[in-house]
Structures are given as C-alpha cells and as structure tokens.
Short mmCIF file of C-alpha atoms and ligand atoms in Angstrom, two decimals:
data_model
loop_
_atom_site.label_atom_id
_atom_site.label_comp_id
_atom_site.label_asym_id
_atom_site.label_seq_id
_atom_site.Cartn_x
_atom_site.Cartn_y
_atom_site.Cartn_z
CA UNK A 1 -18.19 120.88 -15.76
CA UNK A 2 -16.02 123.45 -17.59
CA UNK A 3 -18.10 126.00 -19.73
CA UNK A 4 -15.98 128.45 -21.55
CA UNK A 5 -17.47 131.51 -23.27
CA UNK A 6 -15.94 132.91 -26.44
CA UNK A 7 -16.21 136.64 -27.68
CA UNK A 8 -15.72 140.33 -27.22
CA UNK A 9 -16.04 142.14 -23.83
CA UNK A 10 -16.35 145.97 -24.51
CA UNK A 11 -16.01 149.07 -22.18
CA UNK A 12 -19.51 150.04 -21.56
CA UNK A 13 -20.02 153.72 -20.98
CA UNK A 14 -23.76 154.54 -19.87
CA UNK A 15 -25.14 157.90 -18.86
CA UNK A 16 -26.28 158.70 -15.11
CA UNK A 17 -27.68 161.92 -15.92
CA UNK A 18 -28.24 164.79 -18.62
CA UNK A 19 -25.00 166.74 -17.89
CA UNK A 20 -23.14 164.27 -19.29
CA UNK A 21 -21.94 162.11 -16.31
CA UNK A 22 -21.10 158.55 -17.40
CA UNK A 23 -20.37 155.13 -15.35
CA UNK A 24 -18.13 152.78 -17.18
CA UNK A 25 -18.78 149.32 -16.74
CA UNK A 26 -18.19 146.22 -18.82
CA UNK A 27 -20.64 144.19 -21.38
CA UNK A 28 -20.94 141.92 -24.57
CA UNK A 29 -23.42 139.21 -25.60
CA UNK A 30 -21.13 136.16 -24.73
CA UNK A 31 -19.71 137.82 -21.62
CA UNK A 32 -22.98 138.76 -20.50
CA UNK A 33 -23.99 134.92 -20.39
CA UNK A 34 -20.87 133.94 -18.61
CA UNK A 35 -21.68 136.52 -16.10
CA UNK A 36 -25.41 134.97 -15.32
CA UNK A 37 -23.64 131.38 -15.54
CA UNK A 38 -21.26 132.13 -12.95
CA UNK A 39 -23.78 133.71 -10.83
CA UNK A 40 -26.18 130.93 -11.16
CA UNK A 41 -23.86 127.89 -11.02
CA UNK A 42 -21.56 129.04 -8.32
CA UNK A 43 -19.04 126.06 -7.37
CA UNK A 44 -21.05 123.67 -9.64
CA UNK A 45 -19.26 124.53 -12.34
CA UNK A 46 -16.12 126.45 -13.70
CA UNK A 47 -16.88 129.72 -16.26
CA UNK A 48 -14.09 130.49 -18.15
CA UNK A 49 -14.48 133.62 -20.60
CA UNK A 50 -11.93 133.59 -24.35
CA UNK A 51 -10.75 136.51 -25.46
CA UNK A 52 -8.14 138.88 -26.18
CA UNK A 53 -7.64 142.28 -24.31
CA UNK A 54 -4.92 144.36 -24.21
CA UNK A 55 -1.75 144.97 -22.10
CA UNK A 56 -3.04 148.41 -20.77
CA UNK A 57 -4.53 149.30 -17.35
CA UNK A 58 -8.07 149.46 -18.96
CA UNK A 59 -8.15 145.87 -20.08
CA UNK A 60 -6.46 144.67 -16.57
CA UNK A 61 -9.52 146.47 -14.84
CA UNK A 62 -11.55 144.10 -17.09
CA UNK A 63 -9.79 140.86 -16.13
CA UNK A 64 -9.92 141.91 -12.51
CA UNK A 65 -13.86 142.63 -13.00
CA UNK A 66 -14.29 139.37 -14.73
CA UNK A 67 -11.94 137.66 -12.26
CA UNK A 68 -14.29 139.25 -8.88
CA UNK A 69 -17.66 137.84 -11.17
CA UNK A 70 -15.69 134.14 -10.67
CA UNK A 71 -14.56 134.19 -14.26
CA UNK A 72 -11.79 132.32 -15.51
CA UNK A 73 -9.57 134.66 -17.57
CA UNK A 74 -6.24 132.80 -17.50
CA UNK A 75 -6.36 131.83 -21.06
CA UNK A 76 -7.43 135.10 -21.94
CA UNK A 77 -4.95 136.51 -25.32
CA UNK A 78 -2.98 139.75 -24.29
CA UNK A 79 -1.88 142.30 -27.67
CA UNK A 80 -0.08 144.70 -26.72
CA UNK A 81 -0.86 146.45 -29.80
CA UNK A 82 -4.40 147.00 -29.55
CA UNK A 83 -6.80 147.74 -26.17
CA UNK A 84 -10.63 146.93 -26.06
CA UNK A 85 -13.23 148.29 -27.84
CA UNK A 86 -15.90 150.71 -26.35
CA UNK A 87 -19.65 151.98 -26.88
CA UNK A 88 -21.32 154.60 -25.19
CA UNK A 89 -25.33 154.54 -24.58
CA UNK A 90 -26.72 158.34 -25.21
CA UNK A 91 -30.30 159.03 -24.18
CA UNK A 92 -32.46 161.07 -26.13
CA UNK A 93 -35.94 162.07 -25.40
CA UNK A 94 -35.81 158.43 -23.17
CA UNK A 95 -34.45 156.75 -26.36
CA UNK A 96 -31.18 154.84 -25.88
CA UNK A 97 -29.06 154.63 -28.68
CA UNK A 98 -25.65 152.91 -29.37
CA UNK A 99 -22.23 154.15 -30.69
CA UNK A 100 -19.07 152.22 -31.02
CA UNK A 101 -15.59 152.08 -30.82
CA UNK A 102 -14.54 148.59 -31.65
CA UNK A 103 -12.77 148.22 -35.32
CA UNK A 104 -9.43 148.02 -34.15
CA UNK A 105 -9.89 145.82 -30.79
CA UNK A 106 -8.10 143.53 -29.46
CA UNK A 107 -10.76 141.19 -29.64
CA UNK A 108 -11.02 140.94 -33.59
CA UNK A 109 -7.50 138.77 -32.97
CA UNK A 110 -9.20 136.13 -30.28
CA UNK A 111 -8.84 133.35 -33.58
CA UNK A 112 -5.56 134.10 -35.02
CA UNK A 113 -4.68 130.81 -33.85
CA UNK A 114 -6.40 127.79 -33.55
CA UNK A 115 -3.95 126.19 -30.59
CA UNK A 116 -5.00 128.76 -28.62
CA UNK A 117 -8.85 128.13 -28.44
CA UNK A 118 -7.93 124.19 -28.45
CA UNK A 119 -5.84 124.66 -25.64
CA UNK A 120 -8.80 126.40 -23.51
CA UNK A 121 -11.45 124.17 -24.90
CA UNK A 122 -9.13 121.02 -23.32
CA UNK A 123 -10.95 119.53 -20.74
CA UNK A 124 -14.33 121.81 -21.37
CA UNK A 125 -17.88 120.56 -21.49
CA UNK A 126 -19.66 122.93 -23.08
CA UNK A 127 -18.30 126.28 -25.88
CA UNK A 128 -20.21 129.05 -26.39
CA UNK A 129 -20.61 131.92 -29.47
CA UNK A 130 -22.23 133.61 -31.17
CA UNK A 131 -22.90 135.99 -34.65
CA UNK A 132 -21.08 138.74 -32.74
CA UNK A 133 -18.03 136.39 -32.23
CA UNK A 134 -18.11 135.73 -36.10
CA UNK A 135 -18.95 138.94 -36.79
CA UNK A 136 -15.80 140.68 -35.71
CA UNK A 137 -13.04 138.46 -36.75
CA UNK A 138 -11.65 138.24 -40.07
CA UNK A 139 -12.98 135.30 -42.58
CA UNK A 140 -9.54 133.30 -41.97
CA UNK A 141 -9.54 133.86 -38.42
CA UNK A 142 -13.56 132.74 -38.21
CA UNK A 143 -12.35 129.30 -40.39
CA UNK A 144 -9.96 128.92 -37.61
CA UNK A 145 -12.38 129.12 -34.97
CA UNK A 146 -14.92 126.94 -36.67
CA UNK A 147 -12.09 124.17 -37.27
CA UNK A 148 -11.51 124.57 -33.16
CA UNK A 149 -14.90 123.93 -32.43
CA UNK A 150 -15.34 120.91 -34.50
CA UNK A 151 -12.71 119.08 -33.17
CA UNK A 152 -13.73 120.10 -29.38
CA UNK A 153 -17.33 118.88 -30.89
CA UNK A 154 -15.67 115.96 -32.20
CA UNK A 155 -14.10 114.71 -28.83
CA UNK A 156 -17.44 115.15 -27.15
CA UNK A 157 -17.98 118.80 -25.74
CA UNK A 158 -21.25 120.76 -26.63
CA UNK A 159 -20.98 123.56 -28.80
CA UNK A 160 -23.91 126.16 -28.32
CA UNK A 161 -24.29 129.09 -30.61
CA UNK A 162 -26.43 132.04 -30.24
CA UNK A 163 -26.66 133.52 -33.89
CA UNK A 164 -27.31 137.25 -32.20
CA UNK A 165 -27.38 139.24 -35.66
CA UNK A 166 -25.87 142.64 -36.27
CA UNK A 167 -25.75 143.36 -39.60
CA UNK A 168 -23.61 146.84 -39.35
CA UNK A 169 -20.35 144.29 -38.30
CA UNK A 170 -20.89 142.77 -41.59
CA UNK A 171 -19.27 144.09 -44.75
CA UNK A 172 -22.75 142.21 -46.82
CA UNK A 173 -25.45 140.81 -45.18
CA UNK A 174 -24.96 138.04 -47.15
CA UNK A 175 -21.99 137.29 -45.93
CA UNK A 176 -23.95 137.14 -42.89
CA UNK A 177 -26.58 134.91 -43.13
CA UNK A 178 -24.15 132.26 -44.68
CA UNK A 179 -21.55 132.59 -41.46
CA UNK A 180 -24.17 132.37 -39.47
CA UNK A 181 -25.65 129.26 -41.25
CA UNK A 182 -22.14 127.53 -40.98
CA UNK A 183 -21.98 128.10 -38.06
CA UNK A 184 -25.63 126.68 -36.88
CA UNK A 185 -23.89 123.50 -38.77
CA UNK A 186 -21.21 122.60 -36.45
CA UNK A 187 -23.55 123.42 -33.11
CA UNK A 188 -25.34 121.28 -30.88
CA UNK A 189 -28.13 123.98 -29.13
CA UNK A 190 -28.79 127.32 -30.71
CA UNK A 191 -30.28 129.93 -29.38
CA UNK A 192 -31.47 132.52 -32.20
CA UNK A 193 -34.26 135.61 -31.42
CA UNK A 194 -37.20 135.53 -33.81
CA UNK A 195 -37.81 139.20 -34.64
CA UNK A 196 -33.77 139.64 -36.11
CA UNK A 197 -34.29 136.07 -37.53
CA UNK A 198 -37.45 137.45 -39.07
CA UNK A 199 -35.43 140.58 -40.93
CA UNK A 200 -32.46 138.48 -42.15
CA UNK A 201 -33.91 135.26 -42.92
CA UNK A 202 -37.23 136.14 -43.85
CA UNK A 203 -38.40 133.40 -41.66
CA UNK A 204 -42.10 134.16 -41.21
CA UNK A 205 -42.98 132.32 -37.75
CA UNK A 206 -40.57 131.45 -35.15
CA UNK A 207 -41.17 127.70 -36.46
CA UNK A 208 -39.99 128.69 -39.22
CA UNK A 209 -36.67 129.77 -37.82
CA UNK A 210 -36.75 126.28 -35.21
CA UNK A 211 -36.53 124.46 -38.29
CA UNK A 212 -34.00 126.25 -40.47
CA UNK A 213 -31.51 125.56 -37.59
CA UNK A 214 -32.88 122.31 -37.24
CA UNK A 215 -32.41 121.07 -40.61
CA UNK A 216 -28.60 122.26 -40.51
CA UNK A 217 -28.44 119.35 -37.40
CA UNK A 218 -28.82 121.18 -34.29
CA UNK A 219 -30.21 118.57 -31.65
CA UNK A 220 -31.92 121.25 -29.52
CA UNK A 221 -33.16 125.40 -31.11
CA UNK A 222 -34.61 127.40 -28.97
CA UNK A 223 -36.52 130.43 -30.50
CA UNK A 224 -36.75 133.37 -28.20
CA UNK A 225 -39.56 135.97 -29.50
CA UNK A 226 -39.38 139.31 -27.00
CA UNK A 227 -42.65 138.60 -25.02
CA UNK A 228 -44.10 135.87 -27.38
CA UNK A 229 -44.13 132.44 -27.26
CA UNK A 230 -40.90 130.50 -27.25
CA UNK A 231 -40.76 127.84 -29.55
CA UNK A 232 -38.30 124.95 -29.55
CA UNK A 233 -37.30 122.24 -31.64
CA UNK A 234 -35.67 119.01 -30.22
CA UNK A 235 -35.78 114.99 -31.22
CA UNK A 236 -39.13 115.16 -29.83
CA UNK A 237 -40.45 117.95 -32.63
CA UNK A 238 -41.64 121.39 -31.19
CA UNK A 239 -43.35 122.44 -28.63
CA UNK A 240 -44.33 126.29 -27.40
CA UNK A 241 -43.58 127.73 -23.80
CA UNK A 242 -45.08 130.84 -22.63
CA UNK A 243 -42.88 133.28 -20.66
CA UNK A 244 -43.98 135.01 -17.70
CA UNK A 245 -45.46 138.04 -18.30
CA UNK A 246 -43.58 141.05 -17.33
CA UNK A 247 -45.52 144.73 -16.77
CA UNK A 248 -42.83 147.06 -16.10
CA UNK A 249 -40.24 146.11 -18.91
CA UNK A 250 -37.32 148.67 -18.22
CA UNK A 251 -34.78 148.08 -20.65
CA UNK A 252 -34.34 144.77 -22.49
CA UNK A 253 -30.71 144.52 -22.93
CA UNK A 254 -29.01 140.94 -22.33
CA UNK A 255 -32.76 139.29 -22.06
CA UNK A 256 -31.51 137.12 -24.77
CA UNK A 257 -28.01 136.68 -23.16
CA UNK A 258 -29.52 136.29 -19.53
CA UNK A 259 -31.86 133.61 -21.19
CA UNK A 260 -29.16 131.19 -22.49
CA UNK A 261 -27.41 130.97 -19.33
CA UNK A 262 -30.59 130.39 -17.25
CA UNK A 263 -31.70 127.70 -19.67
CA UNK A 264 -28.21 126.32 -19.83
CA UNK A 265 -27.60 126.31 -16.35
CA UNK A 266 -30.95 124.34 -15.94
CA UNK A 267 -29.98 122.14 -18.38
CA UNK A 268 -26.50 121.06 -17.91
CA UNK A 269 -27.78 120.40 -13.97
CA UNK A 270 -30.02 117.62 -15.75
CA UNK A 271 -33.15 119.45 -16.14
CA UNK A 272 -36.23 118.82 -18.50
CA UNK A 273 -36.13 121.22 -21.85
CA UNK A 274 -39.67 122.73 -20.02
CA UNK A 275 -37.46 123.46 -17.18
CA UNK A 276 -34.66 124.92 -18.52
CA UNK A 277 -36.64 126.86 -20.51
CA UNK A 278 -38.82 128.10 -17.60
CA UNK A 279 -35.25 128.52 -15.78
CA UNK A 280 -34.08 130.78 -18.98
CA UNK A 281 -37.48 133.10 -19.30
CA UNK A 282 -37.33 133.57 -15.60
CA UNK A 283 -34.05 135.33 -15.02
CA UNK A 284 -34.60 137.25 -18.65
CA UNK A 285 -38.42 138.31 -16.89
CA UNK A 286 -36.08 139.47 -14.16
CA UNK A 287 -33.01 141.24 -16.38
CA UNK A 288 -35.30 143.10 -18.76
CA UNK A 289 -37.20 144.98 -15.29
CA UNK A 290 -33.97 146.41 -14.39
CA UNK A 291 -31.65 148.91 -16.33
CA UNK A 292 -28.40 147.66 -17.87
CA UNK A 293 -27.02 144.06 -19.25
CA UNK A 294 -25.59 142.72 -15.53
CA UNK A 295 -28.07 142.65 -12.95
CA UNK A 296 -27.20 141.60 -9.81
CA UNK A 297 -30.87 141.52 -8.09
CA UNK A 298 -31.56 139.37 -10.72
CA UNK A 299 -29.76 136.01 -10.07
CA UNK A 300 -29.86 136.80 -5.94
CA UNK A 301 -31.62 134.21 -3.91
CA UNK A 302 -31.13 130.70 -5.63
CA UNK A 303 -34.21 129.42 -6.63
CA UNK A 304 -32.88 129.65 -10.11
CA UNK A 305 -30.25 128.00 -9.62
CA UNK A 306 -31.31 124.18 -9.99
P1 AMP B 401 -35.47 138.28 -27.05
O1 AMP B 401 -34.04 137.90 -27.31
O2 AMP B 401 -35.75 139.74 -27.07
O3 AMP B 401 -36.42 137.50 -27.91
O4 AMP B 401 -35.77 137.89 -25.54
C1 AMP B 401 -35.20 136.78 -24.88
C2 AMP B 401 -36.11 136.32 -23.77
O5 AMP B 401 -36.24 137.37 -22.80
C3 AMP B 401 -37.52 135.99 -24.20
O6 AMP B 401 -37.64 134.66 -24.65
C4 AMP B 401 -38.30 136.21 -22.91
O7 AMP B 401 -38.15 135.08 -22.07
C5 AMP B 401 -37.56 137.38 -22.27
N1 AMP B 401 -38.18 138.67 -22.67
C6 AMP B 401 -37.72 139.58 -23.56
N2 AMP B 401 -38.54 140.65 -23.66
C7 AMP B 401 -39.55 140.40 -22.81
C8 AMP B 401 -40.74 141.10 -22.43
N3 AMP B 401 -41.07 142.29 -22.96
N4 AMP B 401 -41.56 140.53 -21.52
C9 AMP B 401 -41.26 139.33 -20.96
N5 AMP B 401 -40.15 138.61 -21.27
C10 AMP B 401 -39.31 139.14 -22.17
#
C-alpha cells in the first residue's frame, strides 16, 4: 500500500525560553499525518509526502528530515525561485500565538501541473488533503489538483480529505466554504473538526456536519469535536464514539492530524470503523499531552499499530 500525502511543510520556529531562544523544526497539517503514518505503519506500507520546496539548503534540511521520518520525497517539486514558508509560535502570558511567512512559498506551486501529481499518485492506494492544500494554491492550480484526484479516484485509489479550515488563507470565506464543498465531492473519507465546521458552516451539531459531507457522497465522515463525542457517518448511518479522556491536555496541536493517521492506519490494516476510530482518538489522547505537532513518545511501543 502506497499512501501519498499532499500539502505544505513549513519551517516551524518555536520558543524554548523567554530570551528569545528558538528551535526550528518542521510542521503542516498533511505532513504532520504522514509523519504519524510512517511511524505507525513502518514497512507495512510506503508514505510518500507531495510538495514543492525549494533548491536552497533550508528546504534540503527538510527533505533529509522527512527522508530520516521514512518519507518518500522523490517526487517532491524543486523551484528554484521560491524557498518554504515559515511561522514562528510566540508565547505570551502562556498563550501561544501564530505568525506566518508563507505567501510566496514554494508550496503555493505543488499544482501547476497536473502530470506531476498523476505521476506520484501512479501506483498509490490512498491521497490525502486537505482545506490548507486548497487554501494556498491559486483557483487554476486547485482545478488542476481536483482533476488529478478524480482520475486517481476514478482508477480505484481512495481519496481522503480533511477540510482543516483557515479562513485568513482565503481571500472570502465564501470562496471557502464552496472549495471546501467541492472538494468533500470528489472524496471518499473526510475528516472535518466540529467546532471550525460549526463557525463556517453554521452546522449546529456535529451530525449536522456528518451529514453535509455525507450528502456530497463521502462513503465514510468522521466528525472530530476536541474532547466531545466523535460522530461518524458511514453506509451503516451514524454512530457516536467517546474518546478517552485526557486530564493534562498540554497543547493540542496536530490532535486532528495525529487522529487521521491513527484511524487510517487502523483502517487500511482492515480494521472495524470502532477500531480505527479508537486507533485515531488514542494517539491524538497521546499528541495533545505533549508539546508540539510531532511527538515521538507518542507512536513508541506498537500497540497502535494494528
Ligand atoms: P479536534 O480536531 O480538536 O476536534 O481533535 C481531534 C481529536 O483529538 C479528537 O477527536 C480527540 O480524539 C482528540 N482530542 C482533541 N482534544 C482533546 C482533549 N482535550 N481531550 C481528549 N482528546 C482530545
């Protein structure tokens, strides 16, 4: 099984103290769930991560950090032109908050043409993206994509879309909620969070979203809600699953990320939807008690793994 990842990894600068010392690292929704999916398949499957990066040493460190987390990079676009985009996490008073460097990268440039992505969907199982993919390419280069992923949909593969919603990479939210729609149309599982669902679609219960992406002809939604219940919709109608309870939450980034690859790794091995989604809440119970999007202690031992 060949799963390949589509999106924008960023340089990640976070703060190790109050004098200004930073660590930089590397993050982004889609890369994020390659990361867990290679950690939690191992030589089950192969991870491959689309993108483009730049021809620079910066964007070489990324490849090599993606290449040492068992990532396939070789299709991976290089523009020598552009370089990667960048955020830095500032904490105030305990508060994180987010600023970024990304309207020029590399990345916005991953679609400008559609033999590209066919040529690393060949062979694949499973694609996934998400609103943030969307979000940052131009509306012909998003067309492109969409036409790629209906003809790898078309000769069989899985497409699985995470709608992750960020309305400051949108020039309208409008123009938004109808990408985002389009693209629910031409997927096979999504993956949406209730409580940006809630803001954007005015969807008043996470059944409410379940069946919005439902009714565009997803087989299988999965609605996660923070600590609430998740609520999924499949050819059997919903059902609710309680996640594990979790005391000392640390910082929630990539619990929604970490969640699609444990419930897709569960899944693709032939799990049950209760599995998978048991699989999923687990390793996001585990992410959101540590600091940061990639957390090692959280995939080690393998009893996630099945
Ligand atoms: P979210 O995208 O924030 O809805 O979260 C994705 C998944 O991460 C949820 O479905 C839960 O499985 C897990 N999660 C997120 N926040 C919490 C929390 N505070 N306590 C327990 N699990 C959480």
């Amino acid at each position: 099984m060949r799963i390949i990842c589509i999106g924008e990894c960023m340089v990640e600068m976070a703060p190790l103290d109050n004098a200004g010392t930073y660590r930089m690292g590397f993050a982004g929704d889609t890369l994020n769930t390659a990361w867990y999916l290679a950690r939690l398949l191992g030589d089950r499957a192969e991870v491959g991560y689309f993108t483009a990066v730049g021809t620079d040493g910066v964007s070489d460190q990324m490849l090599d950090f993606l290449g040492s987390a068992r990532i396939d990079t070789s299709f991976v676009l290089r523009r020598a032109d552009r370089t990667l985009g960048l955020y830095m996490i500032q904490l105030q008073n305990g508060e994180r908050s987010f600023s970024y460097w990304r309207s020029h990268s590399a990345a916005r440039t991953l679609a400008q043409s559609g033999g590209d992505i066919a040529a690393t969907l060949q062979g694949a199982g499973i694609a996934c993206f998400s609103g943030i993919t969307l979000a940052i390419l131009p509306p012909e280069d998003r067309a492109t994509l969409s036409r790629a992923l209906e003809d790898f949909r078309s000769a069989g593969g899985t497409v699985v879309f995470d709608p992750n919603l960020r309305p400051k990479l949108w020039a309208d939210p409008k123009d938004m909620t109808q990408a985002i729609m389009d693209a629910a149309g031409l997927s096979d599982i999504v993956l949406p969070s209730h409580e940006d669902e809630s803001t954007w679609f005015g969807d008043q219960t996470p059944e409410d979203t379940a069946k919005r992406y439902a009714q565009k002809g997803a087989g299988i939604v999965v609605v996660k809600n923070g600590p609430g219940e998740i609520v999924v919709h499949s050819d059997t109608g919903l059902s609710h699953h309680q996640p594990e309870h979790v005391s000392n939450v640390v910082d929630t980034t990539a619990a929604g990320d970490s969640f699609n690859a444990g419930f897709l790794s569960s899944h693709i091995a032939g799990a049950s939807l209760d599995q998978a989604i048991a699989t999923g809440a687990k390793l996001a119970a585990r992410v959101v008690t540590h600091r940061g999007a990639l957390v090692e202690e959280a995939v080690l031992g393998n009893e996630l793994a099945g």
